Coordinates of C-alpha atoms in Angstrom, one line a residue:
M145 CA -1.0 -27.3 -2.8
L146 CA 1.1 -28.8 0.2
Q147 CA 3.9 -28.2 -2.6
S148 CA 2.5 -24.6 -2.9
A149 CA 3.0 -24.2 0.9
I150 CA 6.6 -25.5 1.2
C151 CA 7.9 -23.8 -1.7
H152 CA 5.8 -20.2 -1.0
L153 CA 7.3 -20.4 2.8
D154 CA 10.5 -19.5 1.4
R155 CA 9.7 -18.1 -2.1
R156 CA 6.4 -15.8 -0.5
Q157 CA 5.2 -14.6 -4.2
H158 CA 1.5 -16.2 -3.7
I159 CA 1.1 -15.0 -0.4
D160 CA 2.3 -11.7 -1.0
N161 CA 0.2 -11.7 -4.3
T162 CA -2.9 -12.1 -2.8
L163 CA -2.9 -9.9 -0.1
T164 CA -1.7 -7.4 -3.1
I165 CA -4.9 -7.6 -4.0
I166 CA -6.9 -7.8 -0.9
Q167 CA -5.0 -5.3 1.0
K168 CA -5.7 -3.0 -1.5
Y169 CA -9.3 -2.9 -1.5
F170 CA -10.2 -4.2 2.0
S171 CA -7.4 -2.1 4.4
H172 CA -6.6 1.1 5.0
K173 CA -3.5 3.0 5.2
T174 CA -3.7 4.7 8.6
G175 CA -4.7 1.8 10.6
L176 CA -6.8 -1.8 11.2
N177 CA -10.2 -1.8 12.3
S178 CA -11.1 -5.0 14.3
M179 CA -13.0 -6.1 10.9
K180 CA -10.3 -5.4 8.9
K181 CA -7.4 -7.3 11.0
I182 CA -10.0 -10.5 11.0
G183 CA -10.4 -9.9 7.3
I184 CA -6.5 -10.1 6.1
I185 CA -5.7 -12.8 9.1
A186 CA -8.2 -15.1 7.9
V187 CA -7.9 -14.8 4.4
A188 CA -4.0 -15.1 4.8
G189 CA -4.4 -18.3 7.1
I190 CA -6.7 -19.8 4.8
I191 CA -4.1 -19.7 1.9
I192 CA -1.6 -21.7 3.9
I193 CA -3.5 -24.3 5.5
A194 CA -5.9 -25.1 2.6
A195 CA -2.7 -25.4 0.4
A196 CA -1.9 -27.9 2.9
A197 CA -4.8 -29.9 3.1
F198 CA -4.9 -30.4 -0.7
L199 CA -2.6 -32.7 -0.4
F200 CA -3.2 -35.1 2.3
K201 CA -4.2 -38.5 1.2
G202 CA -4.2 -37.3 -2.5
K203 CA -4.6 -39.3 -5.7
I204 CA -5.1 -37.2 -9.0
S205 CA -2.6 -39.9 -11.2
D206 CA 0.2 -42.3 -10.6
S207 CA 2.7 -40.6 -10.9
V208 CA 1.3 -37.0 -9.5
G209 CA -0.6 -38.5 -6.7
N210 CA 3.2 -40.6 -5.5
Q211 CA 4.8 -36.7 -6.0
F212 CA 1.8 -35.3 -4.0
E213 CA 2.1 -38.2 -1.3
K214 CA 5.6 -38.0 -0.9
Q215 CA 5.6 -34.4 -0.3
A216 CA 2.9 -34.4 2.2
K217 CA 4.2 -36.9 4.5
T218 CA 7.6 -35.5 4.4
F219 CA 6.0 -31.7 5.5
L220 CA 3.0 -32.8 8.0
E221 CA 6.1 -35.0 9.6
N222 CA 8.9 -31.8 10.2
N223 CA 5.8 -29.4 10.4
T224 CA 3.1 -30.5 12.1
N225 CA 2.9 -29.0 15.9
K226 CA 5.4 -26.4 14.9
P227 CA 5.2 -22.9 14.1
I228 CA 5.7 -21.9 10.8
S229 CA 7.1 -18.2 9.9
I230 CA 5.0 -16.3 7.0
K231 CA 7.6 -14.0 6.3
S232 CA 5.5 -11.9 3.5
L233 CA 2.7 -10.9 6.4
A234 CA 5.5 -9.8 8.6
Q235 CA 6.7 -7.3 5.8
S236 CA 3.5 -5.7 6.2
P237 CA 4.3 -2.4 8.9
E238 CA 1.0 -3.3 10.4
I239 CA 2.3 -7.1 11.9
T240 CA 5.4 -7.7 13.0
T241 CA 5.2 -11.6 13.4
A242 CA 3.1 -14.2 11.5
T243 CA 3.3 -18.2 12.0
I244 CA 0.8 -20.7 11.5
T245 CA 1.0 -23.9 13.2
I246 CA -0.7 -27.3 11.8
N247 CA -2.4 -28.9 15.1
E248 CA -4.1 -31.6 13.8
V249 CA -4.7 -33.8 10.6
K250 CA -7.2 -36.3 9.5
D251 CA -8.7 -38.3 6.6
T252 CA -11.2 -35.4 5.7
E253 CA -10.7 -32.2 7.8
I254 CA -7.2 -30.4 9.2
R255 CA -7.3 -27.8 12.0
S256 CA -4.4 -25.3 12.7
Q257 CA -4.0 -21.7 14.0
L258 CA -2.8 -18.7 12.6
D259 CA -0.8 -15.9 15.4
I260 CA -0.4 -12.7 14.5
S261 CA 1.1 -10.0 16.2
L262 CA 0.3 -6.8 15.3
A263 CA 2.6 -3.6 15.7
M264 CA -0.3 -1.9 18.0
G265 CA 0.7 -4.2 20.5
Q266 CA -2.4 -6.3 19.7
K267 CA -2.1 -10.4 19.6
F268 CA -4.8 -12.7 18.0
S269 CA -4.2 -16.4 17.3
L270 CA -7.0 -17.5 15.1
P271 CA -8.0 -21.4 14.5
L272 CA -8.6 -22.7 11.3
N273 CA -11.0 -25.1 10.1
T274 CA -10.9 -26.9 6.8
E275 CA -12.7 -29.8 5.3
I276 CA -11.7 -31.6 2.3
Q277 CA -14.4 -33.1 0.1
R278 CA -12.8 -35.6 -2.2
G279 CA -14.2 -37.0 -5.8
E280 CA -15.4 -35.4 -8.7
I281 CA -17.0 -32.1 -7.8
S282 CA -18.7 -29.4 -10.7
H283 CA -18.9 -25.5 -9.9
N284 CA -19.5 -23.0 -13.0
G285 CA -20.1 -25.6 -15.3
K286 CA -16.8 -26.6 -14.7
S287 CA -15.9 -30.6 -13.8
Y288 CA -13.2 -30.5 -11.0
G289 CA -11.9 -34.4 -10.7
F290 CA -9.6 -34.3 -7.5
G291 CA -12.5 -32.4 -5.1
K292 CA -12.6 -29.3 -3.1
L293 CA -11.3 -27.8 -0.2
V294 CA -13.7 -25.6 2.5
T295 CA -11.6 -23.1 5.0
K296 CA -13.6 -21.2 7.5
P297 CA -12.2 -19.3 10.3
D298 CA -13.2 -19.9 13.9
L299 CA -13.8 -16.6 15.5
S300 CA -15.7 -17.6 18.5
Q301 CA -13.0 -15.7 20.7
F302 CA -13.2 -12.4 19.1
T303 CA -16.2 -11.3 21.7
D304 CA -16.1 -7.8 20.6
L305 CA -17.3 -8.5 17.1
P306 CA -20.6 -8.1 16.0
A307 CA -22.7 -10.8 16.3
V308 CA -23.4 -11.3 12.7
I309 CA -20.0 -11.7 12.1
D310 CA -19.2 -15.6 12.7
E311 CA -17.4 -18.5 11.1
N312 CA -19.5 -18.0 8.1
T313 CA -18.7 -14.8 7.4
F314 CA -15.2 -15.3 5.6
T315 CA -15.1 -18.6 3.4
L316 CA -12.2 -20.1 0.9
E317 CA -13.0 -22.7 -1.2
Q318 CA -10.7 -24.2 -3.5
F319 CA -11.2 -26.6 -5.9
I320 CA -8.8 -28.8 -7.6
D321 CA -8.7 -31.0 -11.3
L322 CA -6.9 -34.0 -12.4
L323 CA -4.4 -31.6 -14.0
G324 CA -3.8 -29.4 -10.7
N325 CA -5.0 -26.4 -12.3
V326 CA -7.1 -24.9 -9.0
H327 CA -10.0 -22.4 -9.2
E328 CA -10.3 -20.5 -5.7
V329 CA -13.6 -18.7 -4.3
Y330 CA -12.7 -16.0 -1.4
T331 CA -16.3 -15.0 -0.1
V332 CA -17.3 -12.3 2.3
T333 CA -21.1 -12.8 3.1
P334 CA -23.0 -9.6 3.7
L335 CA -23.5 -8.0 6.4
S336 CA -25.2 -5.2 8.7
F337 CA -24.5 -4.0 12.0
K338 CA -24.0 -1.1 14.5
D339 CA -20.7 -0.4 16.0
S340 CA -19.8 2.6 18.3
G341 CA -22.8 4.9 16.8
S342 CA -22.2 3.5 13.2
Q343 CA -24.6 1.8 11.1
M344 CA -22.8 -0.4 8.2
N345 CA -24.1 -2.2 5.6
F346 CA -21.8 -4.5 3.4
A347 CA -23.5 -6.3 0.4
G348 CA -20.3 -8.3 0.2
A349 CA -17.0 -9.2 -1.9
T350 CA -16.0 -12.3 -3.8
V351 CA -12.5 -12.6 -5.2
N352 CA -12.0 -15.6 -7.9
I353 CA -8.2 -16.8 -8.3
D354 CA -7.0 -19.1 -10.9
T355 CA -3.9 -20.8 -10.7
S356 CA -1.8 -23.9 -10.8
F357 CA -0.7 -26.4 -8.4
F358 CA 2.8 -26.6 -9.7
N359 CA 2.8 -22.9 -10.0
R360 CA 1.0 -20.8 -8.0
A361 CA 2.9 -17.6 -8.7
N362 CA 1.1 -17.2 -11.8
A363 CA -2.5 -16.5 -11.3
S364 CA -5.0 -14.3 -13.0
G365 CA -8.5 -13.4 -11.5
D366 CA -11.3 -11.1 -10.7
F367 CA -12.7 -9.5 -7.5
A368 CA -16.5 -7.5 -6.8
V369 CA -16.8 -5.9 -3.8
R370 CA -20.5 -5.1 -3.6
T371 CA -22.0 -1.6 -2.1
L372 CA -20.9 -0.5 1.6
T373 CA -22.9 2.2 2.9
V374 CA -21.8 4.1 6.7
N375 CA -24.4 6.3 8.5
E376 CA -22.9 8.3 11.3
D377 CA -23.9 11.5 12.9
N378 CA -26.2 12.6 10.2
N379 CA -23.3 11.7 7.5
T380 CA -23.6 9.0 5.1
F381 CA -20.5 7.2 3.1
I382 CA -21.2 5.0 0.1
L383 CA -18.9 2.9 -1.8
S384 CA -20.6 1.6 -5.2
P385 CA -20.2 -1.6 -6.1
I386 CA -16.4 -2.4 -7.9
E387 CA -15.5 -5.0 -10.0
G388 CA -12.2 -5.9 -11.8
S389 CA -9.5 -8.1 -12.8
F390 CA -5.8 -8.8 -12.3
N391 CA -2.8 -11.0 -13.6
L392 CA 0.0 -11.7 -11.5
S393 CA 3.3 -13.5 -12.6
E394 CA 6.0 -15.2 -11.1
N395 CA 8.8 -12.8 -11.2
G396 CA 7.1 -10.3 -9.5
D397 CA 4.9 -8.2 -12.2
Y398 CA 0.9 -7.5 -11.7
Q399 CA -1.8 -5.7 -13.5
V400 CA -5.3 -4.6 -11.6
S401 CA -7.8 -2.4 -13.4
T402 CA -11.3 -2.0 -12.4
G403 CA -14.5 -1.3 -14.0
P404 CA -16.7 2.3 -13.0
L405 CA -16.2 3.4 -9.2
S406 CA -18.1 5.7 -7.1
I407 CA -17.5 7.1 -3.5
E408 CA -20.6 9.5 -2.4
I409 CA -20.4 11.4 0.9
A410 CA -23.5 12.9 1.8
A411 CA -23.7 15.8 4.5
I412 CA -26.3 17.8 6.3
D413 CA -24.5 21.1 4.7
G414 CA -24.7 18.7 1.0
T415 CA -23.7 15.8 -0.7
G416 CA -19.9 15.1 -2.3
G417 CA -18.1 12.3 -3.8
I418 CA -16.1 11.1 -6.2
R419 CA -16.9 9.3 -9.1
A420 CA -14.2 7.4 -12.5
E421 CA -14.7 5.5 -15.1
K422 CA -11.8 2.8 -13.9
M423 CA -8.4 2.4 -12.3
I424 CA -5.4 0.6 -14.0
S425 CA -2.6 -0.3 -12.3
T426 CA 0.7 -2.1 -13.2
G427 CA 4.0 -3.0 -11.2
N428 CA 6.6 -5.6 -10.0
Y429 CA 7.6 -6.6 -6.5
Q430 CA 11.1 -8.4 -5.5
S431 CA 12.3 -9.4 -2.3
I432 CA 15.9 -9.0 -1.7
D433 CA 18.5 -9.9 0.9
G434 CA 19.3 -7.3 3.5
L435 CA 15.9 -5.1 3.2
S436 CA 12.8 -5.6 5.3
V437 CA 10.4 -4.8 2.6
P438 CA 10.2 -6.0 -1.1
L439 CA 11.6 -3.4 -3.7
N440 CA 8.6 -2.3 -5.7
N441 CA 8.2 0.2 -8.9
G442 CA 4.2 0.3 -10.2
E443 CA 2.0 2.5 -11.9
A444 CA -1.7 3.6 -11.5
S445 CA -4.1 5.8 -13.5
I446 CA -7.5 6.5 -12.3
K447 CA -10.0 7.5 -15.5
D448 CA -12.2 10.1 -16.3
I449 CA -13.0 11.6 -12.6
S450 CA -15.5 13.9 -11.1
I451 CA -15.1 15.1 -7.6
K452 CA -17.5 17.3 -5.5
V453 CA -16.5 19.3 -3.1
P454 CA -17.8 22.6 -1.6
D455 CA -16.6 25.8 -3.3
P456 CA -14.0 27.6 -0.8
M457 CA -15.7 31.0 -1.7
T458 CA -18.9 30.4 -1.3
G459 CA -19.7 27.3 0.2
Q460 CA -21.7 26.2 -2.1
M461 CA -20.8 22.0 -4.1
T462 CA -19.0 22.6 -7.2
E463 CA -17.7 19.9 -9.8
I464 CA -13.9 19.3 -10.6
K465 CA -13.3 16.7 -13.6
L466 CA -10.2 15.4 -14.6
S467 CA -9.0 13.1 -17.6
S468 CA -6.7 11.7 -15.1
L469 CA -5.1 10.6 -11.9
D470 CA -1.6 9.1 -12.6
F471 CA 0.7 8.0 -9.8
T472 CA 4.3 6.5 -10.1
G473 CA 7.0 5.3 -8.0
G474 CA 8.2 2.8 -5.1
I475 CA 11.3 1.6 -4.0
Y476 CA 14.1 1.0 -6.0
Q477 CA 17.6 -0.9 -5.4
N478 CA 20.4 1.4 -5.8
G479 CA 23.3 -0.9 -5.2
D480 CA 24.2 -3.6 -3.0
N481 CA 23.2 -1.9 0.4
H482 CA 21.0 1.3 -0.9
V483 CA 17.6 2.1 -2.2
D484 CA 16.0 5.2 -3.8
I485 CA 12.1 6.2 -2.6
K486 CA 10.5 7.8 -5.6
Y487 CA 7.1 9.1 -6.2
N488 CA 5.0 11.2 -8.6
V489 CA 1.6 11.9 -8.9
K490 CA 0.0 14.1 -11.6
A491 CA -3.5 15.7 -12.1
N492 CA -4.6 15.9 -16.0
A493 CA -7.9 18.2 -16.3
T494 CA -10.2 18.2 -19.0
E495 CA -10.1 20.2 -22.1
N496 CA -12.1 22.5 -20.3
G497 CA -9.6 23.2 -17.3
I498 CA -10.1 23.7 -13.9
A499 CA -11.7 27.2 -12.6
L500 CA -9.4 28.6 -9.8
P501 CA -9.8 31.9 -7.8
L502 CA -7.7 33.6 -10.7
P503 CA -8.3 34.4 -14.0
V504 CA -6.6 31.3 -15.6
L505 CA -7.9 27.7 -16.0
L506 CA -5.5 25.0 -14.6
Q507 CA -4.8 22.5 -17.0
S508 CA -2.5 20.0 -14.8
A509 CA -0.7 19.5 -11.5
S510 CA 2.2 17.4 -10.7
M511 CA 4.5 16.8 -7.4
D512 CA 7.2 14.6 -7.4
F513 CA 9.5 13.0 -4.1
Q514 CA 12.7 11.4 -3.9
M515 CA 15.0 10.1 -1.4
N516 CA 18.1 9.0 -3.3
R517 CA 20.6 6.8 -1.9
L518 CA 18.8 5.6 1.9
A519 CA 20.7 2.9 3.2
N520 CA 19.3 -0.5 3.7
S521 CA 19.6 -0.1 7.2
A522 CA 17.8 2.7 7.8
I523 CA 14.7 1.5 5.6
N524 CA 15.2 -1.8 8.1
T525 CA 15.1 0.4 11.2
Y526 CA 12.4 2.2 10.2
F527 CA 10.3 -0.9 9.4
D528 CA 11.1 -2.9 11.6
T529 CA 12.0 -1.0 14.8
L530 CA 10.4 3.0 14.6
L531 CA 7.2 2.5 13.0
P532 CA 6.2 -0.6 15.5
I533 CA 7.3 1.6 18.3
M534 CA 5.1 4.8 17.1
Y535 CA 1.9 2.6 16.9
Q536 CA 2.2 2.6 20.6
I537 CA 3.0 6.1 21.7
E538 CA -0.8 6.5 22.4
N539 CA -1.2 3.7 24.7
S540 CA 2.5 3.6 26.1
A541 CA 3.9 6.0 28.7
N542 CA 7.8 5.4 27.3
A543 CA 7.2 4.8 24.0
E544 CA 7.9 8.6 22.7
A545 CA 11.0 8.0 24.4
E546 CA 12.0 4.6 22.9
A547 CA 10.9 6.3 19.5
L548 CA 13.4 9.3 19.8
A549 CA 16.2 6.4 21.4
V550 CA 16.0 4.8 17.7
L551 CA 15.5 7.9 16.0
E552 CA 18.7 9.4 17.0
G553 CA 20.8 6.2 18.0
Q554 CA 19.7 4.2 14.7
L555 CA 17.9 5.9 12.4
L556 CA 19.4 9.2 11.6
P557 CA 23.1 7.6 11.7
A558 CA 22.4 5.4 9.2
I559 CA 21.2 8.2 7.2
Q560 CA 23.9 10.5 7.9
Q561 CA 26.6 8.0 6.7
S562 CA 24.7 7.1 3.6
D563 CA 24.8 10.3 1.1
T564 CA 20.6 10.3 1.1
Q565 CA 19.7 13.4 -1.0
T566 CA 15.9 14.1 -0.6
M567 CA 14.5 16.6 -3.6
L568 CA 10.8 17.6 -4.0
A569 CA 9.3 19.4 -7.0
F570 CA 6.3 21.0 -8.1
D571 CA 4.6 22.3 -11.3
I572 CA 1.0 23.6 -13.0
Q573 CA 0.2 24.3 -16.3
T574 CA -2.6 26.6 -17.3
D575 CA -4.3 28.1 -19.9
Q576 CA -1.8 31.0 -19.5
G577 CA 1.2 29.4 -19.0
K578 CA 3.5 27.0 -16.7
A579 CA 5.0 27.9 -13.2
A580 CA 7.5 25.1 -11.4
M581 CA 9.9 25.2 -8.5
D582 CA 12.1 22.6 -7.2
A583 CA 14.4 21.5 -4.1
D584 CA 17.1 19.5 -3.0
F585 CA 19.6 19.1 -0.2
A586 CA 21.3 16.8 2.0
L587 CA 24.0 16.7 4.2
N588 CA 27.5 18.3 3.6
E589 CA 30.8 17.0 5.0
S590 CA 30.7 18.9 8.3
G591 CA 26.8 17.3 8.5
K592 CA 28.0 13.7 7.8
S593 CA 31.0 14.4 10.3
A594 CA 29.5 15.6 13.2
S595 CA 28.3 13.2 16.1
V596 CA 25.1 12.6 16.4
N597 CA 24.4 14.9 19.0
D598 CA 26.1 17.5 17.4
L599 CA 24.1 16.7 14.2
I600 CA 20.8 16.9 16.3
A601 CA 21.7 20.3 18.0
A602 CA 22.6 21.9 14.8
L603 CA 19.3 21.0 13.2
K604 CA 17.6 22.2 16.2
R605 CA 18.9 25.5 16.0
G606 CA 18.5 25.6 12.3
D607 CA 22.2 25.6 11.5
T608 CA 22.6 26.1 8.1
G609 CA 26.2 24.9 7.8
I610 CA 25.5 21.8 8.0
I611 CA 23.4 21.1 4.4
N612 CA 24.2 21.6 1.0
A613 CA 20.6 22.9 -0.7
N614 CA 19.6 24.3 -4.0
A615 CA 16.1 26.0 -4.8
K616 CA 14.6 26.7 -8.1
A617 CA 11.3 28.5 -9.3
N618 CA 10.4 29.6 -12.7
I619 CA 6.8 31.5 -13.7
A620 CA 6.2 32.4 -17.4
K621 CA 5.6 35.9 -18.2
S622 CA 2.0 35.2 -19.9
L623 CA 1.0 33.6 -16.7
S624 CA 2.7 36.2 -14.1
D625 CA 0.8 39.2 -16.2
A626 CA -2.7 36.8 -16.0
T627 CA -2.3 36.9 -12.3
E628 CA -1.5 40.4 -11.5
L629 CA 2.4 39.2 -10.0
T630 CA 4.4 41.0 -12.6
S631 CA 3.8 44.4 -10.8
M632 CA 5.2 42.8 -7.7
L633 CA 8.1 40.3 -9.0
Q634 CA 9.1 43.9 -10.6
L635 CA 10.1 45.3 -7.3
F636 CA 12.8 42.6 -6.6
M637 CA 14.0 42.1 -10.4
G638 CA 17.7 41.9 -10.5
E639 CA 18.2 41.1 -7.1
Y640 CA 15.7 38.4 -6.0
V641 CA 14.2 37.8 -9.5
N642 CA 15.9 37.1 -12.9
E643 CA 14.7 37.6 -16.4
T644 CA 14.4 35.8 -19.2
E645 CA 12.6 36.4 -22.5
T646 CA 9.9 34.4 -21.5
D647 CA 10.2 33.8 -17.7
Y648 CA 10.9 35.0 -14.0
T649 CA 13.2 33.0 -12.6
F650 CA 15.0 32.4 -9.3
E651 CA 17.9 30.4 -7.6
A652 CA 18.8 29.7 -4.5
V653 CA 22.3 27.8 -3.7
L654 CA 23.5 26.9 0.2
K655 CA 26.9 25.2 -0.2
D656 CA 29.2 24.6 3.5
G657 CA 27.6 27.2 4.6
Q658 CA 27.6 29.9 1.9
A659 CA 24.3 31.1 0.7
T660 CA 24.1 32.7 -3.3
L661 CA 20.7 34.3 -4.6
N662 CA 21.0 34.3 -8.5
G663 CA 24.5 33.6 -8.4
K664 CA 25.4 36.3 -6.1
P665 CA 26.6 35.8 -2.4
L666 CA 23.8 36.3 0.8
P667 CA 24.8 37.2 4.0
L668 CA 22.9 34.7 6.7

């Protein structure tokens, strides 16, 4: 796997793909607690060093073995005791830098160190120990003729971790056969401990990956996250076991699917939660020059959902059923120096619909957000500079001023000069008809030519002369009648509201400081 390590320090696919799977199920977008940090760090470091360990003095066949030996010797000569950047990890908003250093290579073991700097300010240096076991080894009834690698992190420096989390908590086993096929088993052992008044019980997790020494960018596997229970302040959170599978390809395509999943939240005033039959996610990731984060586009669908929540009117628990909750979107390339950010979410009710505090049944609802023609420099400034500073706002007296300086001095000028247009749309479908609205806005020529200080001042005072905007809304007459809105709309008919055969409509336009409502000038 040294060839893989060398290749993917540049190409980054395998680490990106593996972390995609790990992070989808073990990290949270609002931050990383200590256990999640260690889990991601340990897994990421294990991938690199186990890959290097695989080759050292390995013999599979004369031709393959010689290739391994030559690459191993060159790699170790050029990289021992030298930090190697792991760019795929550093692309994460939570991480600013990540390097791996091979410190010592022996006949049966390799010692190394993973160094991580988090955007929130913490720095971690994590030692990794890899044991090399040569010779034929059997695993799950299959023989692996080359041998086995076992890698574990040394967590002794993390004194704030619960005592039950040690070097045996996170393990990677890699089984290699004589053809260069690799089977990897990532294991998190069961855990039970108290932390800051919370009791956590986790039954463990495993991830199995099948790949090849010669092309690790193609991989498939499965995962099992077992029951997680957290008790705190008379509230209980239960994540039931989740099992699933995934496929990853060298062109950046991925597919992830799960079996049934369930989250239960029990409190003093009742029990709520979410249950679903399965989740399916597909998409593609591609790294390009000049952009700090990879281009990506994906689709995800959660099927047959049951949500238990308190009724806002009665306070009693009520059940909402959806046939699916669908997500699409990502970051898309738009020319050489711009990207589009697009996201859509749609909830589809079951045939019976969803009862509302109105005499209609909700059948579906969707939201669409787009930010088109956003300069690559704006994306890079946000992820590389602004976001790390924002993580420091609670702990640094200067962070807020620094963030404002970046916003005004770098991010806003990048947006100002890139013809960026923002769009937001909503629609609902009921058994009595549909209602929808959409709006878009962008800086006009006055806004784009203004100095940054003048632009900021205009935004603060709500100056409409710097933007062009459009807004439209419509509601089916049948829905308006059913919800008793028609009598109110009739009061504004002809001035603020237009009428077609089937709908009531509204359209407002703001262009170069002049506003129109349904085509008629509107004084500002």
